[in-house]
XYZ file of C-alpha atoms in Angstrom:
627
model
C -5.403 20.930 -49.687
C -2.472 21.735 -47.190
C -4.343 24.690 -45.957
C -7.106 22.565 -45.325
C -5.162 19.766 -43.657
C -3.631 22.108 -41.412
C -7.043 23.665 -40.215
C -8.362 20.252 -39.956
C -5.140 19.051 -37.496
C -5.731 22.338 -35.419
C -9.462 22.025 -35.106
C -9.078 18.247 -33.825
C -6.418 19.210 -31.345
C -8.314 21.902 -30.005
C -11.271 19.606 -30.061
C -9.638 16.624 -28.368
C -8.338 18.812 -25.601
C -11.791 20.451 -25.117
C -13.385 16.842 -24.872
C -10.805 15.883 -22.077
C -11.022 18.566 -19.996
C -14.865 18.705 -19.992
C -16.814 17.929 -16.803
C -18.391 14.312 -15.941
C -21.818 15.017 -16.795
C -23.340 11.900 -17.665
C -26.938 11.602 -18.984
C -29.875 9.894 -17.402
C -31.245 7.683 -20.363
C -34.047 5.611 -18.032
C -36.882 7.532 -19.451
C -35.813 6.899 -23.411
C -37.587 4.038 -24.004
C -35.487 4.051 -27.534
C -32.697 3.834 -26.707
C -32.691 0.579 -25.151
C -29.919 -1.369 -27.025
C -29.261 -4.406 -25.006
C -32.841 -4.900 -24.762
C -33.160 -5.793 -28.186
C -29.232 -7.787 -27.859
C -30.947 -9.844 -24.678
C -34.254 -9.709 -23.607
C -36.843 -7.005 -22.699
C -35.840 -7.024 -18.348
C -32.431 -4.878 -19.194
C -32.982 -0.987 -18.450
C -30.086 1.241 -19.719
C -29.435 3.830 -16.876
C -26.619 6.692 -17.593
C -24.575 7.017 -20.520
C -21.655 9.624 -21.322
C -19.564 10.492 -24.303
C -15.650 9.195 -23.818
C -12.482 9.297 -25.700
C -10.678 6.096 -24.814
C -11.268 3.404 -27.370
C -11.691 -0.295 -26.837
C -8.281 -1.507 -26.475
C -8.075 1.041 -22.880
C -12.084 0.492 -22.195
C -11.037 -3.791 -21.388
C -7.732 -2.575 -19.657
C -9.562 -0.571 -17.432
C -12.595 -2.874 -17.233
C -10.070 -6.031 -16.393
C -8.411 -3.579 -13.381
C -12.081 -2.841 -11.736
C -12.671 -6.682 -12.420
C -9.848 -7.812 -10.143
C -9.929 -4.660 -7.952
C -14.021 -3.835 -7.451
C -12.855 -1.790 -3.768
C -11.955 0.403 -6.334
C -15.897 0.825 -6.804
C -16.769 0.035 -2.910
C -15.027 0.780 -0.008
C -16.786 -2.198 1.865
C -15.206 -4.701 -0.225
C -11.331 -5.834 0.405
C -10.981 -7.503 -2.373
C -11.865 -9.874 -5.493
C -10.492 -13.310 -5.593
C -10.853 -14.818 -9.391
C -11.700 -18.740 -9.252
C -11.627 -19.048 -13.063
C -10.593 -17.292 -16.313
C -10.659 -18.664 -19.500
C -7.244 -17.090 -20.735
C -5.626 -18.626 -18.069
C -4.871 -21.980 -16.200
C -5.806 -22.253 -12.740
C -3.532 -21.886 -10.221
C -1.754 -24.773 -8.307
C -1.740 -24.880 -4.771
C -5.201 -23.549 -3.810
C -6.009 -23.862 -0.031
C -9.358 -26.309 0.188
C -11.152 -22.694 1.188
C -10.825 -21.111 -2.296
C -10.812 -24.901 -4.135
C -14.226 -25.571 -2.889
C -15.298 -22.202 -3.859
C -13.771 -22.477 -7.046
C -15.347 -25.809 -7.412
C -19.001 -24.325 -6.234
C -18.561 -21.327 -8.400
C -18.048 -23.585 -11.695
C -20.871 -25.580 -11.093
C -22.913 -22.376 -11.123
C -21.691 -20.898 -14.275
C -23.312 -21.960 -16.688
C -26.786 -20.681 -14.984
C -25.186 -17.455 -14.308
C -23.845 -16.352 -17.459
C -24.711 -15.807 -21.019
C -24.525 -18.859 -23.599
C -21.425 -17.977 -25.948
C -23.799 -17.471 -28.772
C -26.655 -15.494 -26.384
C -25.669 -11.922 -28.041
C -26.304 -11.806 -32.078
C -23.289 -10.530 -33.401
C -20.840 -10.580 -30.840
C -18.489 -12.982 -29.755
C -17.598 -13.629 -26.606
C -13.783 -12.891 -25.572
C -13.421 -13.865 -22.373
C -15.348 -15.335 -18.876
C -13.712 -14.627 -15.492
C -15.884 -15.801 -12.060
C -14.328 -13.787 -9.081
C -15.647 -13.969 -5.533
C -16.217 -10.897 -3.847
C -14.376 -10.367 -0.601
C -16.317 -7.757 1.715
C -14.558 -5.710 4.722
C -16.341 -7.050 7.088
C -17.658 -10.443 6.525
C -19.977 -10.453 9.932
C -21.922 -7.850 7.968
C -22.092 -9.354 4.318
C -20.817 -12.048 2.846
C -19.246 -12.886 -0.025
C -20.958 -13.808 -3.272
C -19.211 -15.362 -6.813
C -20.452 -12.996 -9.845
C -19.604 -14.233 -13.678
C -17.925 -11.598 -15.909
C -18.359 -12.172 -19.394
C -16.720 -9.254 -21.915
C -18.738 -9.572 -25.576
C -17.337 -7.933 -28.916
C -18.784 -7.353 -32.457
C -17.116 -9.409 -35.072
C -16.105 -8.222 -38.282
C -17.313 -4.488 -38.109
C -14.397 -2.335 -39.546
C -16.362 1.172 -38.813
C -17.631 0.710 -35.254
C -16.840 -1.591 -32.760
C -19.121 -2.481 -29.699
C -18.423 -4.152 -26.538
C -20.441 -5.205 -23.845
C -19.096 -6.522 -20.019
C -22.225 -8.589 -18.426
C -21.326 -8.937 -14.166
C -23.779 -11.762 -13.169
C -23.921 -12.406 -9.479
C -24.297 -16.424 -7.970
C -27.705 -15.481 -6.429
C -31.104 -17.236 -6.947
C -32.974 -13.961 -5.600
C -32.679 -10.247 -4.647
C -32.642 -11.200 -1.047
C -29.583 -13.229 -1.076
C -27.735 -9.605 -2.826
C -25.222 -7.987 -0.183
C -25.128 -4.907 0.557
C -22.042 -3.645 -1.814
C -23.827 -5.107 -4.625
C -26.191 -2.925 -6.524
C -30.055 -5.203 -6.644
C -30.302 -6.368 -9.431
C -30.242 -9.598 -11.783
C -26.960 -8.195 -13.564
C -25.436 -5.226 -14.789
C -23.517 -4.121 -17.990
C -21.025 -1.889 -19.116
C -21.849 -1.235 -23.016
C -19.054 0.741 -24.768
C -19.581 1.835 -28.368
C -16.461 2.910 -30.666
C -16.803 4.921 -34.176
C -13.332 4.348 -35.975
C -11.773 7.805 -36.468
C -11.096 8.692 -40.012
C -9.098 11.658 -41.401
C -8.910 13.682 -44.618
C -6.805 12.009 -47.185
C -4.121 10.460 -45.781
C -3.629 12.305 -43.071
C -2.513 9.639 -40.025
C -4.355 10.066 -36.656
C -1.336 10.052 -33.747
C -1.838 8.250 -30.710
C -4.444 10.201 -28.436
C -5.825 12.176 -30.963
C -9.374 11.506 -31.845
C -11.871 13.645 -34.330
C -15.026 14.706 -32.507
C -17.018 12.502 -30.037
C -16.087 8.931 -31.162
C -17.728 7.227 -28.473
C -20.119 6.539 -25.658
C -19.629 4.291 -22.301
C -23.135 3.449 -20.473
C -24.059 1.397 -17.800
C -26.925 -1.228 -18.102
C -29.408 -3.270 -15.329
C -31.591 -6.046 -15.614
C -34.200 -5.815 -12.649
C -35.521 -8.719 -10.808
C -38.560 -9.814 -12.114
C -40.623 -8.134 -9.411
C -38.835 -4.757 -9.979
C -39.743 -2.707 -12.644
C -39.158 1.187 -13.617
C -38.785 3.788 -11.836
C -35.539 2.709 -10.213
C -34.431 3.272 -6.378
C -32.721 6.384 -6.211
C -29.520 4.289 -4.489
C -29.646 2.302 -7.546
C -29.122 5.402 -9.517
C -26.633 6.787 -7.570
C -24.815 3.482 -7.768
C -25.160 3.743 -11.593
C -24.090 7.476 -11.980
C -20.780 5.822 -9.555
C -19.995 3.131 -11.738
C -19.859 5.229 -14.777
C -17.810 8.379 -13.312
C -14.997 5.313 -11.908
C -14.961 3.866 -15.396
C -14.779 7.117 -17.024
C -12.546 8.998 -15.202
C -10.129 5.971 -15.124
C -10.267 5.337 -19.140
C -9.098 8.946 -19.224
C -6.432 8.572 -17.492
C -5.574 5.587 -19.171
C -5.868 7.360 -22.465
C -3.327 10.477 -21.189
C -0.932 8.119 -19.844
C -1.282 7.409 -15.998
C 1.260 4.981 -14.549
C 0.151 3.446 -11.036
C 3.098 4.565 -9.161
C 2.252 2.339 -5.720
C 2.493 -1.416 -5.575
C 1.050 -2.960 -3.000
C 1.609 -6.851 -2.268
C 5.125 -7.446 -3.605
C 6.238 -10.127 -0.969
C 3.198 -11.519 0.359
C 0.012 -12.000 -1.411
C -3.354 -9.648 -0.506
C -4.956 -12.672 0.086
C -3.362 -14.033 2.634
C -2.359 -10.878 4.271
C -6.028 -9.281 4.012
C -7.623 -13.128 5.617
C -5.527 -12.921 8.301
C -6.702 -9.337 8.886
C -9.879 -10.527 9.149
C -9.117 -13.321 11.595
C -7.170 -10.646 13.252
C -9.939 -8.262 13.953
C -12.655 -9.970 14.524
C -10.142 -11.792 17.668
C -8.426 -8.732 18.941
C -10.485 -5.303 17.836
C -13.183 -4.742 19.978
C -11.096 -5.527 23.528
C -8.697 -3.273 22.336
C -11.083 -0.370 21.268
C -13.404 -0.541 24.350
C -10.449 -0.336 26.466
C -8.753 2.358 24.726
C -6.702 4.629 27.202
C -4.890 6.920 25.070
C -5.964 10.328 23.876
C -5.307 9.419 20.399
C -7.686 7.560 18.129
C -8.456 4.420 18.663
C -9.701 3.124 15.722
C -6.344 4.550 13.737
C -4.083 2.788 15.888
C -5.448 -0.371 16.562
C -6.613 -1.488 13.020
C -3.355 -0.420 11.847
C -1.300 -2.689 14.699
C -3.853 -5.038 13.744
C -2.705 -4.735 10.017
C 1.209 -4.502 10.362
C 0.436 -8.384 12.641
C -1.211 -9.672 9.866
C 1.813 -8.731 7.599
C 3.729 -9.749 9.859
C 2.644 -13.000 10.616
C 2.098 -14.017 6.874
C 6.031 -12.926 6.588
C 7.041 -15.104 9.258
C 5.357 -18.342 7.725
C 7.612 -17.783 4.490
C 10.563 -17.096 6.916
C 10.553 -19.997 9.328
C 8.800 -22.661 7.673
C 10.421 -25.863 6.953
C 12.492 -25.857 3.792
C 12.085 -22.191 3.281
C 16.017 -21.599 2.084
C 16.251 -18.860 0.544
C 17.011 -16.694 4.139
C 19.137 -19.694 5.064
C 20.927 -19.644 2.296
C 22.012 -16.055 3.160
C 22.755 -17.022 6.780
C 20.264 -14.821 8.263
C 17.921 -17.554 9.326
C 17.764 -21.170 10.129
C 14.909 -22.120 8.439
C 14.547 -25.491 10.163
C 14.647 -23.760 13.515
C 11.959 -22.043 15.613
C 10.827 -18.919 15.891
C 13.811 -17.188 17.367
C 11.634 -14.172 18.795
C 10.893 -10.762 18.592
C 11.901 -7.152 19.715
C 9.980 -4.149 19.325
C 11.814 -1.307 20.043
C 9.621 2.460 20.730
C 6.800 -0.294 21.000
C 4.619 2.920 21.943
C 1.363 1.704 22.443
C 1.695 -2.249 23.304
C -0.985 -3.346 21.225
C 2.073 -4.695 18.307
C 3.085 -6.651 20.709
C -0.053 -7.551 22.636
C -1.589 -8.992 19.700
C 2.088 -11.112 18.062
C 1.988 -12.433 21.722
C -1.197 -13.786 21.722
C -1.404 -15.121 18.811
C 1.441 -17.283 19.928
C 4.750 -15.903 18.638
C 7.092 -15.225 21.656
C 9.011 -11.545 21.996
C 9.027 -8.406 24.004
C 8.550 -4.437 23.462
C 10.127 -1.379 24.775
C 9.319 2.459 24.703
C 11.288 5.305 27.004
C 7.767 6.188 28.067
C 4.919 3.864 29.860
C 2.085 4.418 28.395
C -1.247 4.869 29.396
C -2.983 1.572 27.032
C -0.647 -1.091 28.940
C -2.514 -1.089 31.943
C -5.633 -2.362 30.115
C -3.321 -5.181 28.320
C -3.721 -8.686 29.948
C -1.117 -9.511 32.462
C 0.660 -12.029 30.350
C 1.013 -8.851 27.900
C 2.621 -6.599 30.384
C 5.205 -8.618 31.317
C 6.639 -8.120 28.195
C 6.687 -4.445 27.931
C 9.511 -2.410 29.306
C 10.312 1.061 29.555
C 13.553 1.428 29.028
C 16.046 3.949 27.104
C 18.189 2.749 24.224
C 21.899 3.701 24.322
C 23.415 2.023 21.245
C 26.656 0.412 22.286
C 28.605 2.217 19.274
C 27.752 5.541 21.223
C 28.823 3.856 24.224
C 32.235 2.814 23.247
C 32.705 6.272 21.604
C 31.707 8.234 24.068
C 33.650 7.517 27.500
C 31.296 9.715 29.184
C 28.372 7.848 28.533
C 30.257 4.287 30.109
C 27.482 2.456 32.127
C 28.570 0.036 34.628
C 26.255 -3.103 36.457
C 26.084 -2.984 39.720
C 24.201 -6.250 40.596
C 21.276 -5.812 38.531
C 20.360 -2.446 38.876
C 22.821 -0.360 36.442
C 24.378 2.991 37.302
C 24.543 5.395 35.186
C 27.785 7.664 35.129
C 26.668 9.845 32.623
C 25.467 13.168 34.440
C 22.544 13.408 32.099
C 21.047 10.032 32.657
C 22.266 10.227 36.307
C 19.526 13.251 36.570
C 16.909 11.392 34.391
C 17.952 8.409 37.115
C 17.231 10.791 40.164
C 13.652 11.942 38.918
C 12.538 8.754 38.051
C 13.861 7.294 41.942
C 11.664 10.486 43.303
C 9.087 9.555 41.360
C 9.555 5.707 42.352
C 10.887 4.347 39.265
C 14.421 3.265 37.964
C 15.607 4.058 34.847
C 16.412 0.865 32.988
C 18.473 0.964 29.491
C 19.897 -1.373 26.931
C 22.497 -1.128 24.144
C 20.667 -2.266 21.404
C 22.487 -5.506 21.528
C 19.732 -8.417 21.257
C 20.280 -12.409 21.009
C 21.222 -13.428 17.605
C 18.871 -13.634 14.903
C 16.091 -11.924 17.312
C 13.744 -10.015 15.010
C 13.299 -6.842 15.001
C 10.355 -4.818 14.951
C 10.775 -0.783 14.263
C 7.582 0.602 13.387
C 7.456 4.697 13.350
C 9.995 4.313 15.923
C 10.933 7.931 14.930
C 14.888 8.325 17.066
C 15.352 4.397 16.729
C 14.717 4.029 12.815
C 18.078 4.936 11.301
C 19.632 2.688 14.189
C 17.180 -0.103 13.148
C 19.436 -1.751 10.389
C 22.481 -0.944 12.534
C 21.507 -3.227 15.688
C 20.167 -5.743 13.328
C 23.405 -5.978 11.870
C 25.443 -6.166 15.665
C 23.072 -9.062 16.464
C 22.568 -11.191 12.899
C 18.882 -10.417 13.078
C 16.527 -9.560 10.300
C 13.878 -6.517 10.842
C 11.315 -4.607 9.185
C 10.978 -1.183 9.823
C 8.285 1.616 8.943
C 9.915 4.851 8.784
C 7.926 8.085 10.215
C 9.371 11.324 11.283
C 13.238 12.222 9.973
C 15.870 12.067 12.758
C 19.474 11.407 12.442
C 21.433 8.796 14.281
C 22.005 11.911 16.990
C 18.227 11.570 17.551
C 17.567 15.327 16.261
C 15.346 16.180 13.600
C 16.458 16.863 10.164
C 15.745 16.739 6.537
C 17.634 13.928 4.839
C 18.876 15.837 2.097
C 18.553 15.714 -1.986
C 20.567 17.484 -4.959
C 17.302 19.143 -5.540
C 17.562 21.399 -1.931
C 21.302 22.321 -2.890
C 22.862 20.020 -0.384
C 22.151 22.350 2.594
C 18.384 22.235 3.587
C 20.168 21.349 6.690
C 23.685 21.529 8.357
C 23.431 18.015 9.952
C 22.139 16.121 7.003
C 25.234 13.632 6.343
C 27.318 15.029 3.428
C 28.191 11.830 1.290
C 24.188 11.517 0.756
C 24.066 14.973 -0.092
C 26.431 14.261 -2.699
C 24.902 10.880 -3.908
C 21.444 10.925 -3.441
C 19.426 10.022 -7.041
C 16.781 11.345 -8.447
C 14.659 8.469 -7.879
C 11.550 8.930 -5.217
C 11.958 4.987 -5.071
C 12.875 3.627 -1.537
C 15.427 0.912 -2.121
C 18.181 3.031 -4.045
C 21.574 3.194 -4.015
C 24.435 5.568 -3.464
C 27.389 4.208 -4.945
C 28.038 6.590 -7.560
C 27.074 10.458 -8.685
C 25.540 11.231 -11.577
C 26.475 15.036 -13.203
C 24.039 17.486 -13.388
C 21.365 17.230 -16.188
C 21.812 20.518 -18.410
C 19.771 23.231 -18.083
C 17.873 24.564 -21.299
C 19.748 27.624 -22.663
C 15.662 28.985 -23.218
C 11.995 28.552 -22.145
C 9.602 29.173 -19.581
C 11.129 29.424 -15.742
C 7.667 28.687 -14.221
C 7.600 25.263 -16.271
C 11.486 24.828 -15.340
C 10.621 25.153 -11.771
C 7.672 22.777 -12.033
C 9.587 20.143 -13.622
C 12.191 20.087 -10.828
C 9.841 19.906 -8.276
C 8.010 17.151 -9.728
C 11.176 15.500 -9.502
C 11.892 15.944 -6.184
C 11.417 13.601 -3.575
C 9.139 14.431 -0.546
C 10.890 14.583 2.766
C 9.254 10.742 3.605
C 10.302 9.436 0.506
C 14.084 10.851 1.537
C 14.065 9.425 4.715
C 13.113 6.289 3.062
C 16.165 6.675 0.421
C 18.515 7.403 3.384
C 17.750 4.424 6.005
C 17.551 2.277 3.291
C 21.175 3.598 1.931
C 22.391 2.739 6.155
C 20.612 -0.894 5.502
C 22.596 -1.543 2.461
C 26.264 -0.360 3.712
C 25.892 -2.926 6.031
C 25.376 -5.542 3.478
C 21.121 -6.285 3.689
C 19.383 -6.908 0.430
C 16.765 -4.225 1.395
C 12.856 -5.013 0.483
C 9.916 -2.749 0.025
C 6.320 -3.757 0.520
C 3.565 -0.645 0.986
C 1.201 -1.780 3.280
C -2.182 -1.260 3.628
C -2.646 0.675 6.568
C -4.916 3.749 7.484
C -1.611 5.933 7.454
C 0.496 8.044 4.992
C 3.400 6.839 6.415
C 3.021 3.038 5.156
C 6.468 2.139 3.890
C 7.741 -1.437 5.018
C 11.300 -1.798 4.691
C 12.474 -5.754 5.523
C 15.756 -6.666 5.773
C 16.489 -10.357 5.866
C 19.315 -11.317 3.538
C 22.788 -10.640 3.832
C 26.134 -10.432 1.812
C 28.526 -13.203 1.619
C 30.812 -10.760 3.061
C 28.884 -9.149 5.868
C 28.193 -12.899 6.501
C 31.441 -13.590 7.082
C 32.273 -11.199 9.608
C 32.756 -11.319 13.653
C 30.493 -9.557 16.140
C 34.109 -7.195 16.757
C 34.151 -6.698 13.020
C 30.744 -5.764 12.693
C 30.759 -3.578 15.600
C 33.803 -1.556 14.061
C 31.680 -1.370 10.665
C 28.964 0.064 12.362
C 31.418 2.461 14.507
C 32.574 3.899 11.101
C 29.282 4.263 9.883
C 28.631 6.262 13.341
C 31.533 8.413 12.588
C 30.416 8.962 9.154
C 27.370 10.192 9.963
C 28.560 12.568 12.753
C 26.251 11.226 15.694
C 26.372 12.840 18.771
C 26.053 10.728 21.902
C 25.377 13.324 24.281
C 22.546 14.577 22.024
C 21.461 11.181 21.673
C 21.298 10.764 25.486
C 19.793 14.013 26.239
C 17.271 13.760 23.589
C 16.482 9.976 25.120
C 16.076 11.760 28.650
C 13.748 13.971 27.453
C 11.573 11.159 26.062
C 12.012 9.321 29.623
C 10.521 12.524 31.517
C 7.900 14.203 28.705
C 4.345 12.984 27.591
C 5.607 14.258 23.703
C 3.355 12.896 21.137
C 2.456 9.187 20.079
C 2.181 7.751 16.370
């Protein structure tokens, strides 16, 4: 019996693994007219399409079914989003805007034509009824429809268990179906489970299943005047639907963790509407205009998406009673809008678009460019170019004093005095701030490459919050570099600031700390190198996510509570990092104080003010690259 046992556990191991690692192959069932089962559950107009063998038993088949029910862009790229009017596990939500209350109102009234009665399947009981709208990309194109999702189980079937998700969309005909919806009256996910049983009394571990246990297909019922043969998009669609669910019940089954969390701070909602307001006011002037080399459609719909955030941020910050930042002593909630700075503003279009929509502020770069000439007037008076000389490099590096003559400033520095003396052949002036602003301006750092590690620092000098979105690594000298981790043995580079060398976590998170060091972990006395190796690089963080670790470290010596949202932008470097509390302590402090804080911090890090003003002259006179 133990000999058997033991073949039996290494057959089903092998077996399992086999069964995972196999290919998506799913099989066209549209032609077996016997194997038709919700035809005999419903009526005679439902056509089973694909099936395919899975793994993953019911409990994972309604997690993953409930994630593709609130996120169906998952399944289409033309849809943003699914807001859900009504679910019968939960309570409705208070404070609906009269938008998505008459909706939710509408949508009720329809459900009980769109769905299946509670008692419409024989044998199955119905679990649970959720009616989300679907929210497309582009609403000038298609609009959005409500569609009932109903998820059915067997009752009291210890052996197998079936259950059966029924999407109805709010439509009274195929041609009021959008585009991202497959034509048809309603589809169906039908998942089948055979309860695994082992010899004796042998237990089955988690993961571990004997032989094919069960199959996941995907159902239509056609339009009355649509019959067999289906389209071949319809097909396709199927043979889509399927692979999504399957491939994400695997990975349920081995243990994926979602790892990126989008809309921690402000709902997609809101965010994603305003997008849409957004770009259907502002996209096509800017694209048709478009005077840069770069991409047009990359840069503006992801200015376009960074305002939205933006904007949504600002209602929570500024709105009457909001007193959480006032609290802090960041903001005066009751107050208005106390402006906004974008600093390596690059293209304009940030700030085009924040000042037309109303919110007054300003933008500078060290190089014109190209796309503010095609910006309305209004616009370009509030774009500067201008270099940034921190005023903690100022007062710490004698050679770099500037002194005002009238209001044109001369520069005693030789190496801005020669940027000066091109720019006056060339019939410019070179114009340059210290990264001092009014108090509590905001302020705006997006891939500002040289200006993001300084980004928390000048917030600090002036009271202000900011947000920043980190890109390329450079250190408060302006120069490139790695920020470092325990992982590159302290020296992938000779300027990376030692104390975060000696501090830096494990964690790829953004919003760490670096108060303490942790020892070593100890090394395995035996074992494979290769899978050594691969562990440790699995753990460490990419050079973005280090940057990320060490601007956010900056933020938080100064005393900011440091958020993180990930935006959804059409860019790999989408990392928000918003700054708008502060500590009692750094609240306390006067503008000398806090400019001797940030001078140590300066020190610290071993910045270089000639290299910062060199490296800012070279930005003045060269094209170099844009974001």
């Amino acid at each position: 019996m133990r000999l058997y046992r033991r073949y039996w556990w290494r057959r089903e191991r092998a077996l399992s693994k086999v069964l995972q690692d196999m290919p998506f192959e799913p099989e066209d069932v549209t032609s077996q007219a016997t194997w038709w089962p919700l035809k005999d559950l419903i009526d005679g107009r439902w056509l089973a399409v694909v099936k395919h063998t899975c793994s993953f038993p019911p409990n994972v088949f309604e997690e993953v079914i409930l994630n593709l029910i609130q996120n169906p862009n998952i399944n289409s790229s033309l849809l943003f989003r699914a807001d859900l009017l009504y679910d019968s596990l939960k309570s409705p939500e208070p404070g609906y805007s009269a938008t998505t209350k008459a909706s939710v109102e509408q949508a009720l009234s329809q459900l009980s034509t769109h769905s299946v009665p509670q008692d419409g399947l024989p044998g199955f009981s119905l679990k649970r009824t959720i009616v989300r709208r679907m929210v497309p990309r582009n609403p000038q194109l298609d609009k959005p429809i409500a569609q009932t999702c109903q998820i059915f189980q067997t009752e009291h079937n210890a052996n197998e268990q079936t259950t059966v998700v029924i999407y109805i969309p709010h439509v009274a005909s195929s041609s009021e179906i959008p585009w991202y919806h497959p034509n048809v009256q309603a589809l169906a996910y039908l998942h089948t489970w055979r309860t695994p049983v082992s010899p004796g009394n042998v237990s089955v571990p988690p993961g571990l299943f004997l032989s094919p246990k069960g199959t996941v297909s995907v159902h239509y019922r056609l339009f009355p005047d649509v019959s067999a043969p289906l389209s071949d998009r319809l097909v396709r669609t199927a043979h889509h639907l399927l692979s999504t669910l399957h491939k994400h019940g695997q990975g349920t089954l081995n243990g994926y963790t979602k790892r990126v969390h989008h809309d921690q701070i402000i709902s997609q909602q809101r965010v994603q509407d305003t997008y849409t307001r957004l770009k259907a006011a502002h996209a096509r002037r800017l694209c048709d205009h478009w005077a840069e080399q770069t991409d047009s459609s990359k840069h503006v719909f992801e200015d376009l998406s960074i305002a939205s955030f933006l904007i949504e941020l600002w209602k929570d910050m500024y709105k009457p009673g909001a007193s959480k930042q006032a609290r802090n002593g960041i903001l005066d909630s009751r107050s208005a809008f106390p402006g906004f700075v974008d600093i390596g503003c690059g293209n304009g279009v940030l700030v085009d678009v924040l000042v037309r929509e109303g919110y007054r502020g300003w933008g500078f770069d060290a190089r014109n460019r190209k796309s503010w000439d095609i910006l309305e007037p209004s616009t370009q008076r509030q774009l500067e170019q201008m270099i940034l000389v921190p005023q903690p490099l100022l007062d710490m590096n004698p050679g770099l004093r500037l002194e005002n003559k009238g209001e044109s400033p001369k520069m005693l520095s030789k190496i801005l005095f020669r940027a000066r003396a091109f720019s006056k052949a060339q019939g410019r002036e070179v114009k340059w701030h210290n990264g001092i602003f009014p108090e509590k301006t905001f302020i705006i750092s997006n891939h500002a490459d040289e200006l993001t590690p300084w980004t928390p620092l000048l917030a600090f000098l002036s009271s202000s919050p900011f947000l920043m979105i980190p890109c390329c690594s450079h250190n408060l000298s302006g120069l490139r570099f790695r920020a470092p981790s325990k992982f590159n043995s302290y020296s992938a580079d000779k300027l990376a600031p030692p104390y975060f060398a000696s501090n830096v976590t494990k964690s790829k998170s953004v919003a760490i700390t670096v108060a303490s060091s942790g020892q070593d972990d100890e090394q395995p006395r035996s074992g494979s190198l290769k899978d050594l190796q691969q562990a440790n690089r699995s753990k460490q963080p990419s050079a973005y996510a280090a940057l990320c670790d060490w601007v956010s470290a900056l933020a938080e010596r100064t005393g900011y509570e440091i958020e993180k949202e990930m935006l959804r932008l059409p860019s790999t470097r989408n990392t928000s990092l918003i700054g708008r509390n502060l500590s009692a302590v750094a609240q306390a402090m006067d503008p000398a104080a806090r400019l001797e804080h940030v001078k140590r911090i300066v020190v610290n890090e071993g910045a270089d003010g000639e290299a910062w003003v060199e490296r800012a002259r070279r930005s003045w006179l060269d094209k170099g690259e844009e974001h």
